[in-house]
Amino acid sequence: MSSNPPDWRQRLHLFLFDPHTPSGRLLEIFWIITTLTSVLTLFIESAEPHSVAVKLTEPSFFLLLEYIFTLLFTLEYLLRLYTSPRPLRYAVSFYGIIDLITTLPLYIFWLWPDIALRYMMALRLLRVLRLLRLIKLLRYMGSANVLWDSLVSARKKLFLFFGGVMILLCLFGGLMYVIEGPEHGFTSLPVSLYWAVVTMTTVGYGDITPHTPMGRMISSVLILLGYSLIAIPTGVMSSYMTDVMQRNRHRRRCSECKISGHDDDATFCKRCGGALEDKTNQAGIKPA
Amino acid sequence: MSSNPPDWRQRLHLFLFDPHTPSGRLLEIFWIITTLTSVLTLFIESAEPHSVAVKLTEPSFFLLLEYIFTLLFTLEYLLRLYTSPRPLRYAVSFYGIIDLITTLPLYIFWLWPDIALRYMMALRLLRVLRLLRLIKLLRYMGSANVLWDSLVSARKKLFLFFGGVMILLCLFGGLMYVIEGPEHGFTSLPVSLYWAVVTMTTVGYGDITPHTPMGRMISSVLILLGYSLIAIPTGVMSSYMTDVMQRNRHRRRCSECKISGHDDDATFCKRCGGALEDKTNQAGIKPA
Amino acid sequence: MSSNPPDWRQRLHLFLFDPHTPSGRLLEIFWIITTLTSVLTLFIESAEPHSVAVKLTEPSFFLLLEYIFTLLFTLEYLLRLYTSPRPLRYAVSFYGIIDLITTLPLYIFWLWPDIALRYMMALRLLRVLRLLRLIKLLRYMGSANVLWDSLVSARKKLFLFFGGVMILLCLFGGLMYVIEGPEHGFTSLPVSLYWAVVTMTTVGYGDITPHTPMGRMISSVLILLGYSLIAIPTGVMSSYMTDVMQRNRHRRRCSECKISGHDDDATFCKRCGGALEDKTNQAGIKPA
Amino acid sequence: MSSNPPDWRQRLHLFLFDPHTPSGRLLEIFWIITTLTSVLTLFIESAEPHSVAVKLTEPSFFLLLEYIFTLLFTLEYLLRLYTSPRPLRYAVSFYGIIDLITTLPLYIFWLWPDIALRYMMALRLLRVLRLLRLIKLLRYMGSANVLWDSLVSARKKLFLFFGGVMILLCLFGGLMYVIEGPEHGFTSLPVSLYWAVVTMTTVGYGDITPHTPMGRMISSVLILLGYSLIAIPTGVMSSYMTDVMQRNRHRRRCSECKISGHDDDATFCKRCGGALEDKTNQAGIKPA
């Protein structure tokens, strides 16, 4: 059973991508650093906007780096595809699609070398495709944590809150559309809604501002509403997090003396020093 | 007793508008979707501001849609009026007036076809009347929730807080009116108050800004006050929500084993699996 | 003892200014309304900035109103001075000085009628003196509440927080002064500090903005710091308020069955319906 | 043992710099006031930007003050160096380097008198070096407090939060770079990221704003995300502070009757009046 191909593939998968093996943990750090370097390079390259088109045709330091990154991420994609227990399922999964898309820009440029030279928009799009590599990082961030638990517990209240806020924004936007009108920048309902969002959330660009006394009064009301309404989601999150943290404290027990009440980040029992039970069993694939 | 008109009307009311019956729940979803589509149409229509007047006179896709929506909402209004146990009370209620007003724009346009062509303001007003359909959604949002309970419990403290904030805003606005004066945009006390609101709530449009060193110093003080005072309503809401959630947890009991301490969103007892008592008895009209 | 003048004055004081007597409570409402009307009048008057100087010389509706308000507040000041147990102490107290100052503007104008006509700044100052009437309202807001208790308990932590924020603001302001320099609006250290305050607190007027890539990077760091540091005072206030509310709940006992644990706004015992002990003994002057 | 030089130096150190001795506490206040005055002088001096270069060459009040401050801080540095138990360790420590750097500006000016006259940037740099004196104040602020404990406990969650926010900012920045493009100010990816930071944190300078309907829609989404995401770090801090405060309450015991549950700022036992155990043993050097 241990010599048939699937098992060998599984071993390679554990070796390369399982964060519970030493090699997997090291490679995880390698991929995080590679991804961050790749995105950083993209930012530096993009900071010199005048010579962008040239940069992809003429040999340059940035092009060399992009060759290396594309090679590495293509290798990663093929290895993940090959070692995955269900290759097709990986290929159509969220991370599978992201892994594929973020290797494409250079290949697209090879196939249609003129596209980036002709259409500036296409060049910008190819760049942003490379930016999506950041999403690969989410894989390593873990999702079973207090932040996520609190958000999920509070989803109904937060949804209700945002429903109410959206209605308020539409009504105030509409009111200002009537009062200020196109002559003061409120040219249409969507523009007025954009103004309401920018105002109520205290962003305040200043590209559209009220000019009539009535408009300024209504703006002030909307602003004070936004200033105080922020207390509601904050209060919701605070109370849910306090709640989730207290529950976590009671959920974990010492495997030796069976007492609970340990801190969220404790690994050993505070009374007898025994190991604490794991919060979630993240074992994944069982050893063969 | 089951054949006299009022009872038949009551049955129709239960069938159409009571969310506790299957038909009522389906129609609730229908009205929510209709309302949202109607408002979305309005936004798209308003995004092309140049041909607005024409749109209502010439046959167009948007006009056709508006005919359908007006027909639907008129029908809803008449049905609600007819099936209501107290028609007059519904007609003068908040939702009754909203239901009526939001069906009017097209009728107004039919009666005075010239009004929208002559006065742009009237056209904008007719549009915003249609926007009020969003308020109809509040009917379906439910009001007996933790958010509302916390707001009501905290109303005294929040009122005190806003009283204090208003006094601060007036005083700082007045101070800046003296220091900066009309030559830097602080033309009157209301304008200075508007500036104070925009500044203290960290909106910061930038349409009126201090230019003298003294004015900038006082602005900085007001800004830092606003930045830190937001902690007060947030703290109030957090503490009240933590409180309301803990009380809710102790309020609901299992109908079988009578223990309390269940989560806010639990429907069954965590120990014996029995049904939990309902938080609020929302039965409404008893079956005949 | 009940016929000598001081006692009679005391009775008048109780009758006029003690909120525990029915007459005092009615007059309290009268003074609140008068003050708010007076300030509202001032705002409306100031909204027409062109004819201000004329308004004080020619008979007008606003001038008539100001005569009435000045008369009322002068009467209030004299009555408070006369009925106060210690007139001198009242005269030099905070509220005594505010009461006096806010009656002055019209008298100053009578004494030096030319001042407001010649110096616009003097006119604005006279107006803002009238605005100080808002401070009189603080007298009726009460100070022994949870908001104030929490602020006092948290004062050390909030002071430490603001010390740290001030140091951060100065350092970032200084850094931007070096990097951006006078050519991008950072003309001096105070101006850079003003920019840092406006930026870190997320006000963002946009009158001074970074233009160099380095300056924009440092701004982004300062902005993200400001965005997250706001969590500290909010967290402090939330935890102190939760604490103060829990303590209050245990502090008040039923005078009948002696149990504690009542809600903050409860007036009667939740178990036996007996009256709860008062939080603070605000009796003031004992009956003669 | 009490007459050898190291001990005499230690006594001087205790006398001058230990806040547990009366002289040390007095000198601490002296240094705080000196530092604040020095920085205040710098701000006032910098507010007159036209005569800066002249000010350092011609005798002036500000130059005289700067002589005095430089003398004082040099003396402080030498005394700290001389009385420190390990002089070299102090010299390379964070505070040692800050103490040295902030005395340098005047000496640099003496060595190269032309530098400030020729390069405005150098002059600004010398000024900001003096501004670093503010960091000396951190020495006196104490670090073992609830704020710091909460931040350290919450560091994992806050780090995760900021990782997620950074990814969001990059993606939204990239998206706007594609949609709005250089013609609306989004000239490169770093500029778009700067815009995303300014927008999501609700600063909203208004120097770069979206102009296309699509861009405004995406901005609105980013703004509403930023408006609501702030609830997460606030919730984290609130729950950790509530937690740290409750733990502190149970950690400190009365040295007499051994009960715990005292307030955070209590110094004596609330039941028997005995002294409470100190939170942290900050004794430092034991008396000889």
XYZ file of N, CA and C in Angstrom, chain B residues 23 31 48 85 97-98 100-101 214:
27
model
N -47.371 31.724 2.667
C -47.643 32.646 1.557
C -47.139 34.053 1.904
N -41.945 41.454 -2.166
C -41.988 42.908 -1.994
C -40.607 43.487 -1.764
N -28.027 58.982 -15.979
C -27.921 59.688 -17.265
C -28.712 60.983 -17.156
N -57.497 45.526 9.563
C -58.627 45.516 10.499
C -59.170 46.926 10.741
N -48.689 56.203 5.170
C -48.388 57.434 4.431
C -47.239 57.196 3.452
N -46.208 56.463 3.913
C -45.087 56.143 3.029
C -45.572 55.324 1.827
N -48.446 55.310 0.469
C -49.215 56.166 -0.431
C -48.292 57.086 -1.232
N -47.418 57.797 -0.512
C -46.561 58.800 -1.164
C -45.727 58.190 -2.280
N -2.993 80.664 15.144
C -3.894 80.507 16.290
C -5.076 79.607 15.925
